[in-house]
Amino acid sequence: MRNKIKELRKQQGLRQEDIAVKLGVSRQTIIAIENDKYNPTLELAMKTARLLNTTVEELFIMEV
């Protein structure tokens, strides 16, 4: 599964640390998610989408 977190984060002028603090996770978690090394829980995915003003479906792209 790919995601657009890095792209949307940069468009909004946010750092990885900014997102991590707002979501209550470590910066390493954000790095892992951005690099497609970790798939977040549904709750974290929904919070991230809300924070970045998008939907979960727009933020995460399923690859078949």
PDB file of N, H, CA, C and O in Angstrom:
ATOM      1  N   MET A   1       0.846  -1.176   0.000  1.00  0.00           N
ATOM      2  CA  MET A   1       0.000   0.000   0.000  1.00  0.00           C
ATOM      3  C   MET A   1       0.890   1.237   0.000  1.00  0.00           C
ATOM      4  O   MET A   1       1.796   1.363   0.824  1.00  0.00           O
ATOM      5  N   ARG A   2       0.628   2.128  -0.913  1.00  0.00           N
ATOM      6  H   ARG A   2      -0.108   2.026  -1.583  1.00  0.00           H
ATOM      7  CA  ARG A   2       1.355   3.400  -0.979  1.00  0.00           C
ATOM      8  C   ARG A   2       0.541   4.472  -0.268  1.00  0.00           C
ATOM      9  O   ARG A   2      -0.637   4.282   0.032  1.00  0.00           O
ATOM     10  N   ASN A   3       1.198   5.616  -0.001  1.00  0.00           N
ATOM     11  H   ASN A   3       2.156   5.770  -0.245  1.00  0.00           H
ATOM     12  CA  ASN A   3       0.457   6.715   0.609  1.00  0.00           C
ATOM     13  C   ASN A   3       1.000   8.061   0.129  1.00  0.00           C
ATOM     14  O   ASN A   3       2.088   8.146  -0.441  1.00  0.00           O
ATOM     15  N   LYS A   4       0.220   9.096   0.375  1.00  0.00           N
ATOM     16  H   LYS A   4      -0.663   9.027   0.838  1.00  0.00           H
ATOM     17  CA  LYS A   4       0.563  10.454  -0.046  1.00  0.00           C
ATOM     18  C   LYS A   4       0.884  11.348   1.151  1.00  0.00           C
ATOM     19  O   LYS A   4       0.815  12.573   1.044  1.00  0.00           O
ATOM     20  N   ILE A   5       1.232  10.748   2.284  1.00  0.00           N
ATOM     21  H   ILE A   5       1.288   9.753   2.371  1.00  0.00           H
ATOM     22  CA  ILE A   5       1.454  11.540   3.492  1.00  0.00           C
ATOM     23  C   ILE A   5       2.563  12.565   3.294  1.00  0.00           C
ATOM     24  O   ILE A   5       2.386  13.743   3.603  1.00  0.00           O
ATOM     25  N   LYS A   6       3.693  12.125   2.785  1.00  0.00           N
ATOM     26  H   LYS A   6       3.836  11.167   2.534  1.00  0.00           H
ATOM     27  CA  LYS A   6       4.833  13.037   2.613  1.00  0.00           C
ATOM     28  C   LYS A   6       4.467  14.209   1.706  1.00  0.00           C
ATOM     29  O   LYS A   6       4.769  15.363   2.011  1.00  0.00           O
ATOM     30  N   GLU A   7       3.819  13.901   0.603  1.00  0.00           N
ATOM     31  H   GLU A   7       3.574  12.964   0.356  1.00  0.00           H
ATOM     32  CA  GLU A   7       3.413  14.923  -0.369  1.00  0.00           C
ATOM     33  C   GLU A   7       2.466  15.952   0.261  1.00  0.00           C
ATOM     34  O   GLU A   7       2.680  17.158   0.136  1.00  0.00           O
ATOM     35  N   LEU A   8       1.432  15.474   0.929  1.00  0.00           N
ATOM     36  H   LEU A   8       1.257  14.494   1.031  1.00  0.00           H
ATOM     37  CA  LEU A   8       0.455  16.382   1.535  1.00  0.00           C
ATOM     38  C   LEU A   8       1.051  17.140   2.722  1.00  0.00           C
ATOM     39  O   LEU A   8       0.741  18.310   2.943  1.00  0.00           O
ATOM     40  N   ARG A   9       1.901  16.465   3.473  1.00  0.00           N
ATOM     41  H   ARG A   9       2.153  15.514   3.294  1.00  0.00           H
ATOM     42  CA  ARG A   9       2.554  17.110   4.621  1.00  0.00           C
ATOM     43  C   ARG A   9       3.392  18.291   4.150  1.00  0.00           C
ATOM     44  O   ARG A   9       3.327  19.376   4.729  1.00  0.00           O
ATOM     45  N   LYS A  10       4.181  18.076   3.097  1.00  0.00           N
ATOM     46  H   LYS A  10       4.233  17.195   2.627  1.00  0.00           H
ATOM     47  CA  LYS A  10       5.035  19.149   2.576  1.00  0.00           C
ATOM     48  C   LYS A  10       4.201  20.296   1.993  1.00  0.00           C
ATOM     49  O   LYS A  10       4.559  21.463   2.152  1.00  0.00           O
ATOM     50  N   GLN A  11       3.097  19.971   1.322  1.00  0.00           N
ATOM     51  H   GLN A  11       2.806  19.023   1.193  1.00  0.00           H
ATOM     52  CA  GLN A  11       2.229  21.005   0.772  1.00  0.00           C
ATOM     53  C   GLN A  11       1.685  21.911   1.868  1.00  0.00           C
ATOM     54  O   GLN A  11       1.458  23.100   1.643  1.00  0.00           O
ATOM     55  N   GLN A  12       1.478  21.351   3.044  1.00  0.00           N
ATOM     56  H   GLN A  12       1.663  20.385   3.226  1.00  0.00           H
ATOM     57  CA  GLN A  12       0.921  22.117   4.158  1.00  0.00           C
ATOM     58  C   GLN A  12       1.996  22.697   5.065  1.00  0.00           C
ATOM     59  O   GLN A  12       1.687  23.288   6.100  1.00  0.00           O
ATOM     60  N   GLY A  13       3.256  22.529   4.680  1.00  0.00           N
ATOM     61  H   GLY A  13       3.506  22.049   3.839  1.00  0.00           H
ATOM     62  CA  GLY A  13       4.356  23.104   5.447  1.00  0.00           C
ATOM     63  C   GLY A  13       4.565  22.459   6.811  1.00  0.00           C
ATOM     64  O   GLY A  13       5.016  23.112   7.752  1.00  0.00           O
ATOM     65  N   LEU A  14       4.238  21.187   6.913  1.00  0.00           N
ATOM     66  H   LEU A  14       3.872  20.656   6.149  1.00  0.00           H
ATOM     67  CA  LEU A  14       4.393  20.473   8.174  1.00  0.00           C
ATOM     68  C   LEU A  14       5.633  19.590   8.151  1.00  0.00           C
ATOM     69  O   LEU A  14       5.991  19.030   7.115  1.00  0.00           O
ATOM     70  N   ARG A  15       6.284  19.472   9.306  1.00  0.00           N
ATOM     71  H   ARG A  15       5.993  19.927  10.148  1.00  0.00           H
ATOM     72  CA  ARG A  15       7.423  18.566   9.439  1.00  0.00           C
ATOM     73  C   ARG A  15       6.927  17.222   9.958  1.00  0.00           C
ATOM     74  O   ARG A  15       5.818  17.127  10.483  1.00  0.00           O
ATOM     75  N   GLN A  16       7.739  16.193   9.813  1.00  0.00           N
ATOM     76  H   GLN A  16       8.640  16.270   9.386  1.00  0.00           H
ATOM     77  CA  GLN A  16       7.379  14.890  10.354  1.00  0.00           C
ATOM     78  C   GLN A  16       7.118  15.008  11.850  1.00  0.00           C
ATOM     79  O   GLN A  16       6.179  14.401  12.366  1.00  0.00           O
ATOM     80  N   GLU A  17       7.933  15.777  12.541  1.00  0.00           N
ATOM     81  H   GLU A  17       8.695  16.269  12.122  1.00  0.00           H
ATOM     82  CA  GLU A  17       7.781  15.965  13.980  1.00  0.00           C
ATOM     83  C   GLU A  17       6.431  16.612  14.311  1.00  0.00           C
ATOM     84  O   GLU A  17       5.785  16.243  15.292  1.00  0.00           O
ATOM     85  N   ASP A  18       6.012  17.576  13.488  1.00  0.00           N
ATOM     86  H   ASP A  18       6.537  17.876  12.691  1.00  0.00           H
ATOM     87  CA  ASP A  18       4.724  18.251  13.708  1.00  0.00           C
ATOM     88  C   ASP A  18       3.572  17.248  13.665  1.00  0.00           C
ATOM     89  O   ASP A  18       2.702  17.241  14.536  1.00  0.00           O
ATOM     90  N   ILE A  19       3.585  16.413  12.649  1.00  0.00           N
ATOM     91  H   ILE A  19       4.292  16.418  11.942  1.00  0.00           H
ATOM     92  CA  ILE A  19       2.520  15.421  12.492  1.00  0.00           C
ATOM     93  C   ILE A  19       2.573  14.406  13.629  1.00  0.00           C
ATOM     94  O   ILE A  19       1.539  14.038  14.188  1.00  0.00           O
ATOM     95  N   ALA A  20       3.767  13.960  13.966  1.00  0.00           N
ATOM     96  H   ALA A  20       4.607  14.259  13.513  1.00  0.00           H
ATOM     97  CA  ALA A  20       3.924  12.975  15.032  1.00  0.00           C
ATOM     98  C   ALA A  20       3.339  13.485  16.344  1.00  0.00           C
ATOM     99  O   ALA A  20       2.611  12.763  17.026  1.00  0.00           O
ATOM    100  N   VAL A  21       3.656  14.723  16.696  1.00  0.00           N
ATOM    101  H   VAL A  21       4.248  15.309  16.142  1.00  0.00           H
ATOM    102  CA  VAL A  21       3.156  15.299  17.948  1.00  0.00           C
ATOM    103  C   VAL A  21       1.635  15.390  17.916  1.00  0.00           C
ATOM    104  O   VAL A  21       0.974  15.033  18.891  1.00  0.00           O
ATOM    105  N   LYS A  22       1.076  15.863  16.812  1.00  0.00           N
ATOM    106  H   LYS A  22       1.614  16.153  16.020  1.00  0.00           H
ATOM    107  CA  LYS A  22      -0.377  16.021  16.712  1.00  0.00           C
ATOM    108  C   LYS A  22      -1.117  14.688  16.739  1.00  0.00           C
ATOM    109  O   LYS A  22      -2.261  14.614  17.187  1.00  0.00           O
ATOM    110  N   LEU A  23      -0.455  13.634  16.257  1.00  0.00           N
ATOM    111  H   LEU A  23       0.475  13.694  15.893  1.00  0.00           H
ATOM    112  CA  LEU A  23      -1.090  12.319  16.227  1.00  0.00           C
ATOM    113  C   LEU A  23      -0.749  11.472  17.444  1.00  0.00           C
ATOM    114  O   LEU A  23      -1.337  10.411  17.651  1.00  0.00           O
ATOM    115  N   GLY A  24       0.192  11.935  18.241  1.00  0.00           N
ATOM    116  H   GLY A  24       0.670  12.798  18.073  1.00  0.00           H
ATOM    117  CA  GLY A  24       0.563  11.195  19.443  1.00  0.00           C
ATOM    118  C   GLY A  24       1.392   9.953  19.175  1.00  0.00           C
ATOM    119  O   GLY A  24       1.303   8.964  19.902  1.00  0.00           O
ATOM    120  N   VAL A  25       2.206  10.013  18.118  1.00  0.00           N
ATOM    121  H   VAL A  25       2.278  10.816  17.527  1.00  0.00           H
ATOM    122  CA  VAL A  25       3.103   8.898  17.783  1.00  0.00           C
ATOM    123  C   VAL A  25       4.523   9.431  17.672  1.00  0.00           C
ATOM    124  O   VAL A  25       4.745  10.639  17.759  1.00  0.00           O
ATOM    125  N   SER A  26       5.476   8.540  17.482  1.00  0.00           N
ATOM    126  H   SER A  26       5.295   7.559  17.411  1.00  0.00           H
ATOM    127  CA  SER A  26       6.869   8.973  17.339  1.00  0.00           C
ATOM    128  C   SER A  26       7.145   9.419  15.904  1.00  0.00           C
ATOM    129  O   SER A  26       6.433   9.054  14.968  1.00  0.00           O
ATOM    130  N   ARG A  27       8.183  10.207  15.766  1.00  0.00           N
ATOM    131  H   ARG A  27       8.761  10.504  16.526  1.00  0.00           H
ATOM    132  CA  ARG A  27       8.603  10.635  14.431  1.00  0.00           C
ATOM    133  C   ARG A  27       9.008   9.419  13.603  1.00  0.00           C
ATOM    134  O   ARG A  27       8.798   9.386  12.390  1.00  0.00           O
ATOM    135  N   GLN A  28       9.590   8.421  14.264  1.00  0.00           N
ATOM    136  H   GLN A  28       9.761   8.447  15.248  1.00  0.00           H
ATOM    137  CA  GLN A  28       9.997   7.192  13.565  1.00  0.00           C
ATOM    138  C   GLN A  28       8.789   6.479  12.958  1.00  0.00           C
ATOM    139  O   GLN A  28       8.893   5.874  11.891  1.00  0.00           O
ATOM    140  N   THR A  29       7.653   6.552  13.633  1.00  0.00           N
ATOM    141  H   THR A  29       7.568   7.043  14.500  1.00  0.00           H
ATOM    142  CA  THR A  29       6.429   5.950  13.087  1.00  0.00           C
ATOM    143  C   THR A  29       6.024   6.659  11.804  1.00  0.00           C
ATOM    144  O   THR A  29       5.662   6.012  10.821  1.00  0.00           O
ATOM    145  N   ILE A  30       6.082   7.987  11.811  1.00  0.00           N
ATOM    146  H   ILE A  30       6.376   8.512  12.610  1.00  0.00           H
ATOM    147  CA  ILE A  30       5.737   8.760  10.604  1.00  0.00           C
ATOM    148  C   ILE A  30       6.705   8.425   9.473  1.00  0.00           C
ATOM    149  O   ILE A  30       6.288   8.247   8.328  1.00  0.00           O
ATOM    150  N   ILE A  31       7.988   8.338   9.790  1.00  0.00           N
ATOM    151  H   ILE A  31       8.326   8.483  10.719  1.00  0.00           H
ATOM    152  CA  ILE A  31       8.994   7.981   8.774  1.00  0.00           C
ATOM    153  C   ILE A  31       8.667   6.619   8.168  1.00  0.00           C
ATOM    154  O   ILE A  31       8.686   6.462   6.948  1.00  0.00           O
ATOM    155  N   ALA A  32       8.366   5.630   9.018  1.00  0.00           N
ATOM    156  H   ALA A  32       8.351   5.758  10.009  1.00  0.00           H
ATOM    157  CA  ALA A  32       8.068   4.280   8.534  1.00  0.00           C
ATOM    158  C   ALA A  32       6.821   4.263   7.652  1.00  0.00           C
ATOM    159  O   ALA A  32       6.793   3.585   6.625  1.00  0.00           O
ATOM    160  N   ILE A  33       5.791   5.007   8.053  1.00  0.00           N
ATOM    161  H   ILE A  33       5.814   5.558   8.887  1.00  0.00           H
ATOM    162  CA  ILE A  33       4.568   5.062   7.248  1.00  0.00           C
ATOM    163  C   ILE A  33       4.855   5.728   5.901  1.00  0.00           C
ATOM    164  O   ILE A  33       4.448   5.217   4.858  1.00  0.00           O
ATOM    165  N   GLU A  34       5.549   6.859   5.920  1.00  0.00           N
ATOM    166  H   GLU A  34       5.880   7.274   6.768  1.00  0.00           H
ATOM    167  CA  GLU A  34       5.862   7.568   4.671  1.00  0.00           C
ATOM    168  C   GLU A  34       6.679   6.708   3.714  1.00  0.00           C
ATOM    169  O   GLU A  34       6.529   6.814   2.497  1.00  0.00           O
ATOM    170  N   ASN A  35       7.542   5.856   4.264  1.00  0.00           N
ATOM    171  H   ASN A  35       7.664   5.770   5.253  1.00  0.00           H
ATOM    172  CA  ASN A  35       8.403   5.010   3.429  1.00  0.00           C
ATOM    173  C   ASN A  35       7.781   3.644   3.127  1.00  0.00           C
ATOM    174  O   ASN A  35       8.468   2.728   2.675  1.00  0.00           O
ATOM    175  N   ASP A  36       6.484   3.517   3.381  1.00  0.00           N
ATOM    176  H   ASP A  36       5.926   4.261   3.749  1.00  0.00           H
ATOM    177  CA  ASP A  36       5.736   2.288   3.095  1.00  0.00           C
ATOM    178  C   ASP A  36       6.313   1.075   3.809  1.00  0.00           C
ATOM    179  O   ASP A  36       6.236  -0.042   3.298  1.00  0.00           O
ATOM    180  N   LYS A  37       6.883   1.284   4.974  1.00  0.00           N
ATOM    181  H   LYS A  37       6.946   2.191   5.389  1.00  0.00           H
ATOM    182  CA  LYS A  37       7.444   0.190   5.759  1.00  0.00           C
ATOM    183  C   LYS A  37       6.503  -0.227   6.894  1.00  0.00           C
ATOM    184  O   LYS A  37       6.736  -1.239   7.555  1.00  0.00           O
ATOM    185  N   TYR A  38       5.452   0.543   7.114  1.00  0.00           N
ATOM    186  H   TYR A  38       5.263   1.365   6.577  1.00  0.00           H
ATOM    187  CA  TYR A  38       4.506   0.256   8.189  1.00  0.00           C
ATOM    188  C   TYR A  38       3.130   0.736   7.769  1.00  0.00           C
ATOM    189  O   TYR A  38       2.963   1.878   7.341  1.00  0.00           O
ATOM    190  N   ASN A  39       2.148  -0.141   7.893  1.00  0.00           N
ATOM    191  H   ASN A  39       2.284  -1.069   8.241  1.00  0.00           H
ATOM    192  CA  ASN A  39       0.763   0.234   7.630  1.00  0.00           C
ATOM    193  C   ASN A  39       0.118   0.605   8.961  1.00  0.00           C
ATOM    194  O   ASN A  39       0.083  -0.211   9.882  1.00  0.00           O
ATOM    195  N   PRO A  40      -0.385   1.815   9.065  1.00  0.00           N
ATOM    196  CA  PRO A  40      -0.966   2.256  10.338  1.00  0.00           C
ATOM    197  C   PRO A  40      -2.274   1.543  10.647  1.00  0.00           C
ATOM    198  O   PRO A  40      -2.907   0.958   9.769  1.00  0.00           O
ATOM    199  N   THR A  41      -2.660   1.604  11.903  1.00  0.00           N
ATOM    200  H   THR A  41      -2.145   2.079  12.617  1.00  0.00           H
ATOM    201  CA  THR A  41      -3.972   1.088  12.292  1.00  0.00           C
ATOM    202  C   THR A  41      -5.039   1.932  11.608  1.00  0.00           C
ATOM    203  O   THR A  41      -4.760   3.029  11.124  1.00  0.00           O
ATOM    204  N   LEU A  42      -6.236   1.424  11.572  1.00  0.00           N
ATOM    205  H   LEU A  42      -6.463   0.533  11.965  1.00  0.00           H
ATOM    206  CA  LEU A  42      -7.340   2.175  10.984  1.00  0.00           C
ATOM    207  C   LEU A  42      -7.525   3.502  11.713  1.00  0.00           C
ATOM    208  O   LEU A  42      -7.742   4.535  11.080  1.00  0.00           O
ATOM    209  N   GLU A  43      -7.439   3.475  13.034  1.00  0.00           N
ATOM    210  H   GLU A  43      -7.262   2.636  13.547  1.00  0.00           H
ATOM    211  CA  GLU A  43      -7.594   4.698  13.815  1.00  0.00           C
ATOM    212  C   GLU A  43      -6.530   5.737  13.456  1.00  0.00           C
ATOM    213  O   GLU A  43      -6.844   6.912  13.266  1.00  0.00           O
ATOM    214  N   LEU A  44      -5.285   5.306  13.364  1.00  0.00           N
ATOM    215  H   LEU A  44      -5.029   4.351  13.518  1.00  0.00           H
ATOM    216  CA  LEU A  44      -4.205   6.238  13.011  1.00  0.00           C
ATOM    217  C   LEU A  44      -4.364   6.736  11.582  1.00  0.00           C
ATOM    218  O   LEU A  44      -4.105   7.907  11.305  1.00  0.00           O
ATOM    219  N   ALA A  45      -4.784   5.869  10.676  1.00  0.00           N
ATOM    220  H   ALA A  45      -4.995   4.918  10.901  1.00  0.00           H
ATOM    221  CA  ALA A  45      -5.011   6.280   9.285  1.00  0.00           C
ATOM    222  C   ALA A  45      -6.099   7.346   9.209  1.00  0.00           C
ATOM    223  O   ALA A  45      -5.967   8.320   8.468  1.00  0.00           O
ATOM    224  N   MET A  46      -7.169   7.162   9.974  1.00  0.00           N
ATOM    225  H   MET A  46      -7.276   6.371  10.576  1.00  0.00           H
ATOM    226  CA  MET A  46      -8.270   8.133   9.963  1.00  0.00           C
ATOM    227  C   MET A  46      -7.834   9.460  10.575  1.00  0.00           C
ATOM    228  O   MET A  46      -8.176  10.521  10.052  1.00  0.00           O
ATOM    229  N   LYS A  47      -7.088   9.416  11.670  1.00  0.00           N
ATOM    230  H   LYS A  47      -6.810   8.554  12.095  1.00  0.00           H
ATOM    231  CA  LYS A  47      -6.598  10.641  12.293  1.00  0.00           C
ATOM    232  C   LYS A  47      -5.643  11.384  11.354  1.00  0.00           C
ATOM    233  O   LYS A  47      -5.681  12.611  11.263  1.00  0.00           O
ATOM    234  N   THR A  48      -4.797  10.636  10.664  1.00  0.00           N
ATOM    235  H   THR A  48      -4.766   9.640  10.737  1.00  0.00           H
ATOM    236  CA  THR A  48      -3.839  11.250   9.735  1.00  0.00           C
ATOM    237  C   THR A  48      -4.571  11.915   8.582  1.00  0.00           C
ATOM    238  O   THR A  48      -4.240  13.037   8.200  1.00  0.00           O
ATOM    239  N   ALA A  49      -5.557  11.234   8.029  1.00  0.00           N
ATOM    240  H   ALA A  49      -5.825  10.322   8.339  1.00  0.00           H
ATOM    241  CA  ALA A  49      -6.337  11.801   6.930  1.00  0.00           C
ATOM    242  C   ALA A  49      -7.035  13.079   7.375  1.00  0.00           C
ATOM    243  O   ALA A  49      -7.034  14.078   6.656  1.00  0.00           O
ATOM    244  N   ARG A  50      -7.627  13.044   8.558  1.00  0.00           N
ATOM    245  H   ARG A  50      -7.627  12.233   9.143  1.00  0.00           H
ATOM    246  CA  ARG A  50      -8.313  14.236   9.084  1.00  0.00           C
ATOM    247  C   ARG A  50      -7.328  15.383   9.267  1.00  0.00           C
ATOM    248  O   ARG A  50      -7.628  16.523   8.911  1.00  0.00           O
ATOM    249  N   LEU A  51      -6.155  15.090   9.818  1.00  0.00           N
ATOM    250  H   LEU A  51      -5.911  14.164  10.107  1.00  0.00           H
ATOM    251  CA  LEU A  51      -5.135  16.107  10.037  1.00  0.00           C
ATOM    252  C   LEU A  51      -4.692  16.749   8.721  1.00  0.00           C
ATOM    253  O   LEU A  51      -4.440  17.952   8.663  1.00  0.00           O
ATOM    254  N   LEU A  52      -4.599  15.938   7.670  1.00  0.00           N
ATOM    255  H   LEU A  52      -4.803  14.961   7.717  1.00  0.00           H
ATOM    256  CA  LEU A  52      -4.138  16.435   6.370  1.00  0.00           C
ATOM    257  C   LEU A  52      -5.291  16.869   5.457  1.00  0.00           C
ATOM    258  O   LEU A  52      -5.094  17.101   4.264  1.00  0.00           O
ATOM    259  N   ASN A  53      -6.486  16.974   6.025  1.00  0.00           N
ATOM    260  H   ASN A  53      -6.646  16.785   6.994  1.00  0.00           H
ATOM    261  CA  ASN A  53      -7.666  17.452   5.292  1.00  0.00           C
ATOM    262  C   ASN A  53      -7.966  16.642   4.028  1.00  0.00           C
ATOM    263  O   ASN A  53      -8.197  17.197   2.954  1.00  0.00           O
ATOM    264  N   THR A  54      -7.956  15.340   4.181  1.00  0.00           N
ATOM    265  H   THR A  54      -7.769  14.888   5.054  1.00  0.00           H
ATOM    266  CA  THR A  54      -8.268  14.470   3.055  1.00  0.00           C
ATOM    267  C   THR A  54      -9.003  13.250   3.586  1.00  0.00           C
ATOM    268  O   THR A  54      -9.317  13.181   4.774  1.00  0.00           O
ATOM    269  N   THR A  55      -9.277  12.300   2.724  1.00  0.00           N
ATOM    270  H   THR A  55      -9.022  12.356   1.759  1.00  0.00           H
ATOM    271  CA  THR A  55      -9.933  11.061   3.133  1.00  0.00           C
ATOM    272  C   THR A  55      -8.898   9.946   3.204  1.00  0.00           C
ATOM    273  O   THR A  55      -7.814  10.048   2.631  1.00  0.00           O
ATOM    274  N   VAL A  56      -9.246   8.895   3.907  1.00  0.00           N
ATOM    275  H   VAL A  56     -10.127   8.812   4.373  1.00  0.00           H
ATOM    276  CA  VAL A  56      -8.360   7.737   3.992  1.00  0.00           C
ATOM    277  C   VAL A  56      -8.130   7.167   2.595  1.00  0.00           C
ATOM    278  O   VAL A  56      -7.017   6.766   2.254  1.00  0.00           O
ATOM    279  N   GLU A  57      -9.179   7.136   1.803  1.00  0.00           N
ATOM    280  H   GLU A  57     -10.082   7.462   2.080  1.00  0.00           H
ATOM    281  CA  GLU A  57      -9.077   6.583   0.439  1.00  0.00           C
ATOM    282  C   GLU A  57      -8.134   7.397  -0.452  1.00  0.00           C
ATOM    283  O   GLU A  57      -7.452   6.839  -1.312  1.00  0.00           O
ATOM    284  N   GLU A  58      -8.097   8.709  -0.245  1.00  0.00           N
ATOM    285  H   GLU A  58      -8.651   9.162   0.454  1.00  0.00           H
ATOM    286  CA  GLU A  58      -7.188   9.567  -1.022  1.00  0.00           C
ATOM    287  C   GLU A  58      -5.761   9.486  -0.493  1.00  0.00           C
ATOM    288  O   GLU A  58      -4.800   9.626  -1.250  1.00  0.00           O
ATOM    289  N   LEU A  59      -5.633   9.263   0.789  1.00  0.00           N
ATOM    290  H   LEU A  59      -6.414   9.149   1.404  1.00  0.00           H
ATOM    291  CA  LEU A  59      -4.318   9.262   1.437  1.00  0.00           C
ATOM    292  C   LEU A  59      -3.565   7.959   1.203  1.00  0.00           C
ATOM    293  O   LEU A  59      -2.354   7.963   0.980  1.00  0.00           O
ATOM    294  N   PHE A  60      -4.291   6.840   1.256  1.00  0.00           N
ATOM    295  H   PHE A  60      -5.274   6.837   1.438  1.00  0.00           H
ATOM    296  CA  PHE A  60      -3.677   5.519   1.088  1.00  0.00           C
ATOM    297  C   PHE A  60      -4.171   4.865  -0.181  1.00  0.00           C
ATOM    298  O   PHE A  60      -5.376   4.811  -0.432  1.00  0.00           O
ATOM    299  N   ILE A  61      -3.239   4.363  -0.990  1.00  0.00           N
ATOM    300  H   ILE A  61      -2.261   4.407  -0.787  1.00  0.00           H
ATOM    301  CA  ILE A  61      -3.571   3.765  -2.271  1.00  0.00           C
ATOM    302  C   ILE A  61      -3.261   2.275  -2.224  1.00  0.00           C
ATOM    303  O   ILE A  61      -2.113   1.875  -2.031  1.00  0.00           O
ATOM    304  N   MET A  62      -4.295   1.462  -2.402  1.00  0.00           N
ATOM    305  H   MET A  62      -5.228   1.788  -2.558  1.00  0.00           H
ATOM    306  CA  MET A  62      -4.094   0.010  -2.424  1.00  0.00           C
ATOM    307  C   MET A  62      -3.507  -0.399  -3.768  1.00  0.00           C
ATOM    308  O   MET A  62      -3.973   0.023  -4.826  1.00  0.00           O
ATOM    309  N   GLU A  63      -2.488  -1.219  -3.699  1.00  0.00           N
ATOM    310  H   GLU A  63      -2.109  -1.562  -2.839  1.00  0.00           H
ATOM    311  CA  GLU A  63      -1.894  -1.755  -4.930  1.00  0.00           C
ATOM    312  C   GLU A  63      -2.296  -3.212  -5.054  1.00  0.00           C
ATOM    313  O   GLU A  63      -2.156  -3.996  -4.116  1.00  0.00           O
ATOM    314  N   VAL A  64      -2.796  -3.558  -6.226  1.00  0.00           N
ATOM    315  H   VAL A  64      -2.909  -2.920  -6.988  1.00  0.00           H
ATOM    316  CA  VAL A  64      -3.230  -4.956  -6.440  1.00  0.00           C
ATOM    317  C   VAL A  64      -2.295  -5.680  -7.344  1.00  0.00           C
ATOM    318  O   VAL A  64      -2.503  -6.858  -7.632  1.00  0.00           O
TER     319      VAL A  64
END
